[in-house]
mmCIF file of C-alpha atoms and ligand atoms in Angstrom:
data_model
loop_
_atom_site.group_PDB
_atom_site.id
_atom_site.type_symbol
_atom_site.label_atom_id
_atom_site.label_comp_id
_atom_site.label_asym_id
_atom_site.label_seq_id
_atom_site.Cartn_x
_atom_site.Cartn_y
_atom_site.Cartn_z
ATOM 1 C CA UNK F 751 34.320 -17.179 -71.334
ATOM 2 C CA UNK F 752 34.131 -16.138 -67.521
ATOM 3 C CA UNK F 753 34.516 -18.662 -64.988
ATOM 4 C CA UNK F 754 31.436 -17.084 -63.136
ATOM 5 C CA UNK F 755 28.247 -18.156 -63.283
ATOM 6 C CA UNK F 756 26.303 -17.122 -60.191
ATOM 7 C CA UNK F 757 26.870 -13.929 -58.113
ATOM 8 C CA UNK F 758 25.530 -12.434 -54.978
ATOM 9 C CA UNK F 759 25.087 -8.407 -54.135
ATOM 10 C CA UNK F 760 23.832 -6.933 -50.904
ATOM 11 C CA UNK F 761 23.993 -3.529 -49.273
ATOM 12 C CA UNK F 762 25.037 -2.815 -45.849
ATOM 13 C CA UNK F 763 25.867 -0.282 -43.212
ATOM 14 C CA UNK F 764 23.933 3.274 -43.226
ATOM 15 C CA UNK F 765 21.816 2.942 -46.138
ATOM 16 C CA UNK F 766 22.405 6.024 -49.119
ATOM 17 C CA UNK F 767 19.757 7.068 -52.182
ATOM 18 C CA UNK F 768 21.233 5.457 -54.905
ATOM 19 C CA UNK F 769 21.716 1.915 -53.521
ATOM 20 C CA UNK F 770 18.662 0.626 -55.524
ATOM 21 C CA UNK F 771 20.311 2.328 -58.670
ATOM 22 C CA UNK F 772 23.686 0.328 -58.016
ATOM 23 C CA UNK F 773 21.583 -3.201 -57.325
ATOM 24 C CA UNK F 774 19.735 -2.627 -60.471
ATOM 25 C CA UNK F 775 22.957 -2.134 -62.503
ATOM 26 C CA UNK F 776 24.603 -5.020 -61.360
ATOM 27 C CA UNK F 777 21.582 -7.230 -61.711
ATOM 28 C CA UNK F 778 21.590 -6.083 -65.205
ATOM 29 C CA UNK F 779 25.082 -6.228 -66.036
ATOM 30 C CA UNK F 780 25.360 -9.940 -64.770
ATOM 31 C CA UNK F 781 22.597 -10.866 -66.534
ATOM 32 C CA UNK F 782 23.733 -9.245 -69.616
ATOM 33 C CA UNK F 783 26.568 -11.453 -69.148
ATOM 34 C CA UNK F 784 25.048 -14.262 -68.490
ATOM 35 C CA UNK F 785 25.114 -14.727 -65.002
ATOM 36 C CA UNK F 786 22.623 -15.374 -62.077
ATOM 37 C CA UNK F 787 22.262 -13.176 -59.281
ATOM 38 C CA UNK F 788 21.269 -13.607 -55.695
ATOM 39 C CA UNK F 789 20.251 -10.887 -53.793
ATOM 40 C CA UNK F 790 21.183 -11.014 -50.235
ATOM 41 C CA UNK F 791 18.560 -9.503 -47.667
ATOM 42 C CA UNK F 792 20.015 -7.079 -44.520
ATOM 43 C CA UNK F 793 23.783 -7.293 -45.323
ATOM 44 C CA UNK F 794 26.098 -9.812 -43.705
ATOM 45 C CA UNK F 795 23.280 -11.133 -41.427
ATOM 46 C CA UNK F 796 21.414 -11.687 -44.561
ATOM 47 C CA UNK F 797 24.781 -14.027 -45.293
ATOM 48 C CA UNK F 798 24.856 -15.740 -42.336
ATOM 49 C CA UNK F 799 21.050 -16.376 -41.860
ATOM 50 C CA UNK F 800 20.254 -17.232 -45.387
ATOM 51 C CA UNK F 801 18.436 -14.501 -46.402
ATOM 52 C CA UNK F 802 18.462 -14.954 -50.174
ATOM 53 C CA UNK F 803 16.267 -14.111 -52.534
ATOM 54 C CA UNK F 804 17.079 -14.841 -56.925
ATOM 55 C CA UNK F 805 17.134 -11.304 -58.912
ATOM 56 C CA UNK F 806 16.358 -11.262 -62.377
ATOM 57 C CA UNK F 807 16.043 -8.206 -64.834
ATOM 58 C CA UNK F 808 12.287 -7.592 -64.302
ATOM 59 C CA UNK F 809 13.238 -7.297 -60.044
ATOM 60 C CA UNK F 810 15.135 -4.765 -60.370
ATOM 61 C CA UNK F 811 12.549 -2.529 -62.709
ATOM 62 C CA UNK F 812 11.351 0.687 -61.650
ATOM 63 C CA UNK F 813 13.784 0.905 -58.451
ATOM 64 C CA UNK F 814 16.401 3.295 -60.067
ATOM 65 C CA UNK F 815 14.694 6.474 -58.551
ATOM 66 C CA UNK F 816 13.746 4.927 -55.310
ATOM 67 C CA UNK F 817 15.661 5.954 -51.965
ATOM 68 C CA UNK F 818 16.322 3.246 -49.352
ATOM 69 C CA UNK F 819 17.098 -0.299 -50.368
ATOM 70 C CA UNK F 820 15.257 -2.921 -51.775
ATOM 71 C CA UNK F 821 17.660 -5.618 -49.996
ATOM 72 C CA UNK F 822 17.146 -3.782 -46.963
ATOM 73 C CA UNK F 823 20.531 -2.899 -44.829
ATOM 74 C CA UNK F 824 22.288 -3.615 -41.471
ATOM 75 C CA UNK F 825 24.992 -3.042 -39.111
ATOM 76 C CA UNK F 826 25.978 -6.729 -38.423
ATOM 77 C CA UNK F 827 27.751 -7.748 -35.264
ATOM 78 C CA UNK F 828 27.877 -11.488 -36.111
ATOM 79 C CA UNK F 829 29.947 -11.062 -39.158
ATOM 80 C CA UNK F 830 33.064 -9.293 -37.253
ATOM 81 C CA UNK F 831 33.368 -13.238 -35.342
ATOM 82 C CA UNK F 832 34.898 -16.136 -37.259
ATOM 83 C CA UNK F 833 32.511 -18.312 -36.274
ATOM 84 C CA UNK F 834 29.937 -16.014 -37.989
ATOM 85 C CA UNK F 835 32.339 -15.319 -41.208
ATOM 86 C CA UNK F 836 32.674 -19.329 -41.346
ATOM 87 C CA UNK F 837 28.718 -19.657 -41.557
ATOM 88 C CA UNK F 838 28.466 -17.162 -44.145
ATOM 89 C CA UNK F 839 30.962 -18.955 -46.581
ATOM 90 C CA UNK F 840 28.954 -21.906 -45.800
ATOM 91 C CA UNK F 841 25.939 -20.563 -46.949
ATOM 92 C CA UNK F 842 27.986 -18.841 -50.227
ATOM 93 C CA UNK F 843 29.166 -22.406 -50.862
ATOM 94 C CA UNK F 844 25.927 -24.253 -50.162
ATOM 95 C CA UNK F 845 24.709 -21.601 -53.350
ATOM 96 C CA UNK F 846 27.861 -21.941 -55.212
ATOM 97 C CA UNK F 847 27.787 -18.236 -54.903
ATOM 98 C CA UNK F 848 31.159 -17.323 -56.997
ATOM 99 C CA UNK F 849 31.481 -13.514 -56.397
ATOM 100 C CA UNK F 850 29.942 -10.816 -53.915
ATOM 101 C CA UNK F 851 29.068 -7.540 -54.651
ATOM 102 C CA UNK F 852 28.919 -5.266 -51.580
ATOM 103 C CA UNK F 853 27.289 -1.991 -51.584
ATOM 104 C CA UNK F 854 28.368 -0.088 -48.250
ATOM 105 C CA UNK F 855 30.913 1.824 -46.188
ATOM 106 C CA UNK F 856 33.989 1.436 -44.846
ATOM 107 C CA UNK F 857 32.590 -1.007 -42.173
ATOM 108 C CA UNK F 858 31.381 -2.976 -44.838
ATOM 109 C CA UNK F 859 34.390 -3.079 -46.850
ATOM 110 C CA UNK F 860 36.547 -3.666 -43.382
ATOM 111 C CA UNK F 861 34.544 -6.855 -43.179
ATOM 112 C CA UNK F 862 34.857 -7.834 -47.181
ATOM 113 C CA UNK F 863 38.647 -7.730 -46.597
ATOM 114 C CA UNK F 864 38.823 -9.972 -43.586
ATOM 115 C CA UNK F 865 36.476 -12.513 -45.247
ATOM 116 C CA UNK F 866 38.688 -11.920 -48.351
ATOM 117 C CA UNK F 867 41.762 -13.311 -46.061
ATOM 118 C CA UNK F 868 40.205 -16.181 -45.300
ATOM 119 C CA UNK F 869 38.340 -17.314 -48.068
ATOM 120 C CA UNK F 870 38.675 -17.341 -51.281
ATOM 121 C CA UNK F 871 35.153 -16.314 -52.693
ATOM 122 C CA UNK F 872 36.618 -12.986 -54.315
ATOM 123 C CA UNK F 873 34.072 -9.893 -53.206
ATOM 124 C CA UNK F 874 34.447 -6.474 -54.632
ATOM 125 C CA UNK F 875 32.858 -3.087 -52.758
ATOM 126 C CA UNK F 876 30.468 -0.398 -54.447
ATOM 127 C CA UNK F 877 31.251 2.747 -51.884
ATOM 128 C CA UNK F 878 27.533 3.686 -50.927
ATOM 129 C CA UNK F 879 27.382 6.276 -48.028
ATOM 130 C CA UNK F 880 26.108 9.716 -47.782
ATOM 131 C CA UNK F 881 28.921 10.944 -45.827
ATOM 132 C CA UNK F 882 31.442 10.484 -48.487
ATOM 133 C CA UNK F 883 34.454 9.920 -46.397
ATOM 134 C CA UNK F 884 35.920 6.885 -48.393
ATOM 135 C CA UNK F 885 39.431 6.914 -49.789
ATOM 136 C CA UNK F 886 39.764 5.864 -53.362
ATOM 137 C CA UNK F 887 36.572 7.700 -55.304
ATOM 138 C CA UNK F 888 36.180 11.376 -55.379
ATOM 139 C CA UNK F 889 32.118 10.807 -54.422
ATOM 140 C CA UNK F 890 30.196 8.121 -52.851
ATOM 141 C CA UNK F 891 26.648 7.114 -53.821
ATOM 142 C CA UNK F 892 24.248 8.971 -51.572
ATOM 143 C CA UNK F 893 26.575 11.921 -51.028
ATOM 144 C CA UNK F 894 25.078 14.529 -53.824
ATOM 145 C CA UNK F 895 21.450 13.622 -52.658
ATOM 146 C CA UNK F 896 21.979 14.090 -49.358
ATOM 147 C CA UNK F 897 23.895 17.356 -50.061
ATOM 148 C CA UNK F 898 20.891 18.294 -51.801
ATOM 149 C CA UNK F 899 18.387 17.655 -49.327
ATOM 150 C CA UNK F 900 20.897 19.927 -46.788
ATOM 151 C CA UNK F 901 20.756 22.669 -49.481
ATOM 152 C CA UNK F 902 16.758 22.885 -49.621
ATOM 153 C CA UNK F 903 16.418 22.758 -45.788
ATOM 154 C CA UNK F 904 19.077 25.233 -45.024
ATOM 155 C CA UNK F 905 17.418 27.703 -47.631
ATOM 156 C CA UNK F 906 14.572 27.623 -45.797
ATOM 157 C CA UNK F 907 16.046 27.889 -42.277
ATOM 158 C CA UNK F 908 17.622 31.173 -43.939
ATOM 159 C CA UNK F 909 14.187 32.469 -44.711
ATOM 160 C CA UNK F 910 12.939 32.324 -41.181
ATOM 161 C CA UNK F 911 16.549 33.315 -39.710
ATOM 162 C CA UNK F 912 16.855 36.541 -42.186
ATOM 163 C CA UNK F 913 12.677 37.196 -41.062
ATOM 164 C CA UNK F 914 13.817 37.194 -37.352
ATOM 165 C CA UNK F 915 17.605 38.623 -37.690
ATOM 166 C CA UNK F 916 18.370 35.207 -35.811
ATOM 167 C CA UNK F 917 21.364 32.875 -35.712
ATOM 168 C CA UNK F 918 21.155 29.188 -36.635
ATOM 169 C CA UNK F 919 23.202 26.299 -35.576
ATOM 170 C CA UNK F 920 22.499 23.501 -38.228
ATOM 171 C CA UNK F 921 23.659 20.023 -37.520
ATOM 172 C CA UNK F 922 24.140 17.863 -40.191
ATOM 173 C CA UNK F 923 25.440 14.227 -40.768
ATOM 174 C CA UNK F 924 28.786 13.398 -40.636
ATOM 175 C CA UNK F 925 30.066 11.141 -37.685
ATOM 176 C CA UNK F 926 33.797 11.311 -38.756
ATOM 177 C CA UNK F 927 33.439 13.678 -41.820
ATOM 178 C CA UNK F 928 32.550 17.284 -42.534
ATOM 179 C CA UNK F 929 32.074 16.705 -46.565
ATOM 180 C CA UNK F 930 28.694 17.206 -46.192
ATOM 181 C CA UNK F 931 28.836 20.119 -44.110
ATOM 182 C CA UNK F 932 31.516 22.091 -45.930
ATOM 183 C CA UNK F 933 30.107 21.449 -49.239
ATOM 184 C CA UNK F 934 26.515 22.397 -47.900
ATOM 185 C CA UNK F 935 28.062 25.128 -46.338
ATOM 186 C CA UNK F 936 29.553 27.035 -49.271
ATOM 187 C CA UNK F 937 26.250 26.117 -51.297
ATOM 188 C CA UNK F 938 24.328 28.143 -48.878
ATOM 189 C CA UNK F 939 26.472 30.642 -48.137
ATOM 190 C CA UNK F 940 26.984 29.928 -44.516
ATOM 191 C CA UNK F 941 28.629 32.124 -42.216
ATOM 192 C CA UNK F 942 30.856 29.369 -40.589
ATOM 193 C CA UNK F 943 31.440 25.705 -40.891
ATOM 194 C CA UNK F 944 32.798 23.243 -38.222
ATOM 195 C CA UNK F 945 33.995 19.868 -39.116
ATOM 196 C CA UNK F 946 36.130 17.494 -37.562
ATOM 197 C CA UNK F 947 39.037 17.726 -40.038
ATOM 198 C CA UNK F 948 39.683 21.297 -38.660
ATOM 199 C CA UNK F 949 40.476 23.010 -35.596
ATOM 200 C CA UNK F 950 39.402 26.388 -34.333
ATOM 201 C CA UNK F 951 36.775 27.425 -36.680
ATOM 202 C CA UNK F 952 34.711 28.226 -33.259
ATOM 203 C CA UNK F 953 37.601 30.959 -33.103
ATOM 204 C CA UNK F 954 36.934 32.277 -36.609
ATOM 205 C CA UNK F 955 33.370 32.377 -36.250
ATOM 206 C CA UNK F 956 34.128 34.599 -32.533
ATOM 207 C CA UNK F 957 36.076 36.947 -35.011
ATOM 208 C CA UNK F 958 33.252 37.174 -37.019
ATOM 209 C CA UNK F 959 30.635 38.038 -34.656
ATOM 210 C CA UNK F 960 33.398 40.344 -32.899
ATOM 211 C CA UNK F 961 33.849 42.608 -35.871
ATOM 212 C CA UNK F 962 29.867 43.377 -35.270
ATOM 213 C CA UNK F 963 29.086 43.671 -38.809
ATOM 214 C CA UNK F 964 26.703 40.289 -38.466
ATOM 215 C CA UNK F 965 24.528 41.761 -35.762
ATOM 216 C CA UNK F 966 21.447 42.701 -37.986
ATOM 217 C CA UNK F 967 21.813 39.944 -40.333
ATOM 218 C CA UNK F 968 20.859 36.452 -40.108
ATOM 219 C CA UNK F 969 23.870 33.940 -39.436
ATOM 220 C CA UNK F 970 24.184 30.539 -40.688
ATOM 221 C CA UNK F 971 26.513 28.115 -38.882
ATOM 222 C CA UNK F 972 26.929 24.318 -40.412
ATOM 223 C CA UNK F 973 27.794 22.007 -37.965
ATOM 224 C CA UNK F 974 29.100 18.367 -38.597
ATOM 225 C CA UNK F 975 27.647 15.966 -36.105
ATOM 226 C CA UNK F 976 31.127 14.178 -35.186
ATOM 227 C CA UNK F 977 33.185 17.855 -34.708
ATOM 228 C CA UNK F 978 35.330 17.794 -31.719
ATOM 229 C CA UNK F 979 33.725 21.047 -30.444
ATOM 230 C CA UNK F 980 30.294 19.005 -29.713
ATOM 231 C CA UNK F 981 27.295 18.861 -31.818
ATOM 232 C CA UNK F 982 25.050 22.061 -32.909
ATOM 233 C CA UNK F 983 23.445 21.919 -29.106
ATOM 234 C CA UNK F 984 26.487 22.224 -27.192
ATOM 235 C CA UNK F 985 28.114 25.172 -29.291
ATOM 236 C CA UNK F 986 24.642 27.014 -29.514
ATOM 237 C CA UNK F 987 24.815 26.522 -25.769
ATOM 238 C CA UNK F 988 28.583 28.176 -25.625
ATOM 239 C CA UNK F 989 27.436 31.254 -28.250
ATOM 240 C CA UNK F 990 24.584 32.234 -26.128
ATOM 241 C CA UNK F 991 26.409 32.732 -23.172
ATOM 242 C CA UNK F 992 29.334 34.604 -25.347
ATOM 243 C CA UNK F 993 27.223 36.511 -27.538
ATOM 244 C CA UNK F 994 23.579 37.010 -25.168
ATOM 245 C CA UNK F 995 22.426 39.728 -27.978
ATOM 246 C CA UNK F 996 22.039 37.145 -31.065
ATOM 247 C CA UNK F 997 18.822 35.370 -30.819
ATOM 248 C CA UNK F 998 19.917 31.600 -31.388
ATOM 249 C CA UNK F 999 18.469 28.870 -32.208
ATOM 250 C CA UNK F 1000 19.288 24.962 -33.175
ATOM 251 C CA UNK F 1001 18.137 22.384 -36.148
ATOM 252 C CA UNK F 1002 19.239 19.066 -36.311
ATOM 253 C CA UNK F 1003 18.334 17.264 -39.977
ATOM 254 C CA UNK F 1004 19.061 13.865 -38.922
ATOM 255 C CA UNK F 1005 18.076 11.042 -40.870
ATOM 256 C CA UNK F 1006 16.092 13.132 -43.482
ATOM 257 C CA UNK F 1007 19.326 13.266 -45.001
ATOM 258 C CA UNK F 1008 19.624 9.879 -45.885
ATOM 259 C CA UNK F 1009 16.238 8.945 -47.518
ATOM 260 C CA UNK F 1010 14.781 10.699 -51.079
ATOM 261 C CA UNK F 1011 14.686 9.811 -54.739
ATOM 262 C CA UNK F 1012 18.729 9.887 -55.627
ATOM 263 C CA UNK F 1013 19.757 12.665 -57.805
ATOM 264 C CA UNK F 1014 20.635 12.474 -61.541
ATOM 265 C CA UNK F 1015 24.344 12.150 -60.403
ATOM 266 C CA UNK F 1016 24.048 9.974 -57.703
ATOM 267 C CA UNK F 1017 22.146 7.630 -60.158
ATOM 268 C CA UNK F 1018 24.634 8.191 -62.935
ATOM 269 C CA UNK F 1019 27.522 6.997 -60.415
ATOM 270 C CA UNK F 1020 25.739 4.114 -58.872
ATOM 271 C CA UNK F 1021 24.831 2.704 -62.447
ATOM 272 C CA UNK F 1022 28.852 2.924 -63.297
ATOM 273 C CA UNK F 1023 30.080 1.525 -60.537
ATOM 274 C CA UNK F 1024 27.494 -1.312 -60.459
ATOM 275 C CA UNK F 1025 28.451 -1.982 -63.968
ATOM 276 C CA UNK F 1026 32.339 -1.736 -63.003
ATOM 277 C CA UNK F 1027 32.000 -4.281 -60.114
ATOM 278 C CA UNK F 1028 30.463 -6.975 -61.763
ATOM 279 C CA UNK F 1029 33.299 -6.423 -64.266
ATOM 280 C CA UNK F 1030 35.881 -6.854 -62.002
ATOM 281 C CA UNK F 1031 34.439 -9.617 -60.633
ATOM 282 C CA UNK F 1032 34.585 -11.589 -64.107
ATOM 283 C CA UNK F 1033 38.432 -9.985 -64.521
ATOM 284 C CA UNK F 1034 39.207 -11.713 -61.278
ATOM 285 C CA UNK F 1035 39.448 -8.634 -59.474
ATOM 286 C CA UNK F 1036 39.328 -9.709 -55.664
ATOM 287 C CA UNK F 1037 39.234 -7.387 -52.115
ATOM 288 C CA UNK F 1038 39.088 -4.280 -54.179
ATOM 289 C CA UNK F 1039 36.689 -1.206 -54.271
ATOM 290 C CA UNK F 1040 35.565 0.157 -57.359
ATOM 291 C CA UNK F 1041 35.420 4.167 -57.373
ATOM 292 C CA UNK F 1042 35.576 7.234 -59.709
ATOM 293 C CA UNK F 1043 38.513 9.515 -59.559
ATOM 294 C CA UNK F 1044 38.829 12.463 -61.763
ATOM 295 C CA UNK F 1045 35.649 11.034 -63.619
ATOM 296 C CA UNK F 1046 37.409 7.617 -64.654
ATOM 297 C CA UNK F 1047 36.421 4.595 -63.251
ATOM 298 C CA UNK F 1048 39.355 2.815 -60.587
ATOM 299 C CA UNK F 1049 40.123 0.195 -58.571
ATOM 300 C CA UNK F 1050 41.182 0.419 -54.601
ATOM 301 C CA UNK F 1051 42.324 -2.259 -52.201
ATOM 302 C CA UNK F 1052 39.928 -2.347 -49.394
ATOM 303 C CA UNK F 1053 43.083 -2.340 -47.188
ATOM 304 C CA UNK F 1054 43.656 0.987 -48.621
ATOM 305 C CA UNK F 1055 40.023 2.021 -48.997
ATOM 306 C CA UNK F 1056 39.542 1.614 -45.073
ATOM 307 C CA UNK F 1057 42.944 2.637 -43.657
ATOM 308 C CA UNK F 1058 43.678 5.746 -45.841
ATOM 309 C CA UNK F 1059 42.311 8.902 -44.800
ATOM 310 C CA UNK F 1060 40.162 11.301 -47.639
ATOM 311 C CA UNK F 1061 40.888 14.707 -46.743
ATOM 312 C CA UNK F 1062 38.405 17.468 -47.282
ATOM 313 C CA UNK F 1063 39.385 19.994 -50.252
ATOM 314 C CA UNK F 1064 41.107 22.330 -48.432
ATOM 315 C CA UNK F 1065 40.713 25.102 -50.888
ATOM 316 C CA UNK F 1066 37.173 25.017 -50.356
ATOM 317 C CA UNK F 1067 37.772 25.913 -46.601
ATOM 318 C CA UNK F 1068 39.870 28.777 -47.741
ATOM 319 C CA UNK F 1069 37.021 30.047 -50.052
ATOM 320 C CA UNK F 1070 34.212 29.853 -47.683
ATOM 321 C CA UNK F 1071 36.292 31.656 -45.184
ATOM 322 C CA UNK F 1072 37.019 34.514 -47.811
ATOM 323 C CA UNK F 1073 33.345 34.534 -48.965
ATOM 324 C CA UNK F 1074 31.895 34.687 -45.565
ATOM 325 C CA UNK F 1075 34.094 37.629 -44.358
HETATM 326 O O1 LIG V 194 27.337 6.741 -42.074
HETATM 327 C C1 LIG V 194 26.310 7.074 -42.628
HETATM 328 C C2 LIG V 194 25.539 7.932 -41.376
HETATM 329 O O2 LIG V 194 24.425 8.604 -41.782
HETATM 330 C C3 LIG V 194 26.620 8.770 -40.381
HETATM 331 O O3 LIG V 194 26.571 10.001 -41.109
HETATM 332 C C4 LIG V 194 25.669 8.824 -39.163
HETATM 333 O O4 LIG V 194 26.843 9.201 -38.226
HETATM 334 C C5 LIG V 194 25.427 7.689 -39.004
HETATM 335 O O5 LIG V 194 24.951 7.206 -40.192
HETATM 336 C C6 LIG V 194 23.858 7.322 -38.161
HETATM 337 O O6 LIG V 194 24.099 6.112 -38.364
HETATM 338 P P1 LIG V 194 22.219 5.353 -37.878
HETATM 339 O O7 LIG V 194 21.662 5.504 -38.641
HETATM 340 O O8 LIG V 194 22.856 3.620 -37.435
HETATM 341 O O9 LIG V 194 21.851 5.781 -36.622
#
C-alpha cells in the first residue's frame, strides 16, 4: 500500500493546450488509487495564498477538449524567495499534502527543484509549454496544438501572399527556442526559417532572393520571436531596404498560438504524462519530470531538465534548406 493519501496539482507559467487533459489524468489516476486530490489555483501563487480546491472525478469531466487551464496559471515572483517557499510549505503541511504534481515549463521546474532541496514534500513535473524547449522529453504538452494553429494561419497567409506576389515575415512564439518555427516552416513550405539556435539564416535568405528565382512568387519567412536578428518587424525593415522591389508584409501570430482545443496528440500525451506523474509519486520519486522519449515514458531529474539544452533537430534544418532551394 502506498503511503500517499493526498496529492496536489497545479499549472504554472504560460498556459498550453492540453493542460486540462493533464489535470484530468492526474485526478482520475489519483482517485483510481484511492488518493484525495487538491487543486491549487494560479500556480505557486495559490500555494502561498491558499487557493486550494478539492478535485474529484466529476470535477474534471468535460475538460479534456478545452484549452487554457481550469486551475488558472501565473508566473509567481514570491515563490522565488525563501519566505514565499516557507509559507507554501506550511500551507501544504497544514493540508497534509503528501506530494505535488506541477504542470509547467522550465521556470516552474526551477521553483520545484529549489523547493525540493529545502523541503521533503516530493514534487513531480509534467512538461506543459507550447515552446517544446524542455530537455528530457521529445514533446511538451501544447506544442503539437500550437504547431497546428500556426500551420493553419500560415496557409491562409500564403493564399494572400501568393495572390499579391508578396513576401511575408511571420513571427511565431519561442522566446529562446525555434521548435515551433522550424516545424511549422517545414509544414508550410516556408522559403526561410529564422531561429535562435542557428546563425546566418539571414544570409541564406539573401542568397535565395539574390538568385532572382523568387521575384515572381510568394515568399514566406517564419521568424521565432527570440531570434538574435530581431523579430519580424526588425527583419522586415532590413529586407525592405535590401530588396526594395519586394512587397513586404508582417504578421505576428502572438497569443492565439497558446489557445484552442488541444490536438489528439496533445490529449494523449497529457493523459500518459498525468498518469505517469501520479505513478511516479506513488513510487517514491521526487524532484523529477515525467516525459516521453522515443515513445516511452521516462523520468528526468529537474536539475537536468532545466539545465541541459534541448537542441532542435538539425536534420530538419538541412531538409528545409534543400526543399526551399
Ligand atoms: O513560454 C511560452 C510562451 O508562450 C513563449 O513562447 C512566449 O515568449 C511567452 O510564453 C509569452 O509569455 P506571456 O504570456 O507572459 O507574455
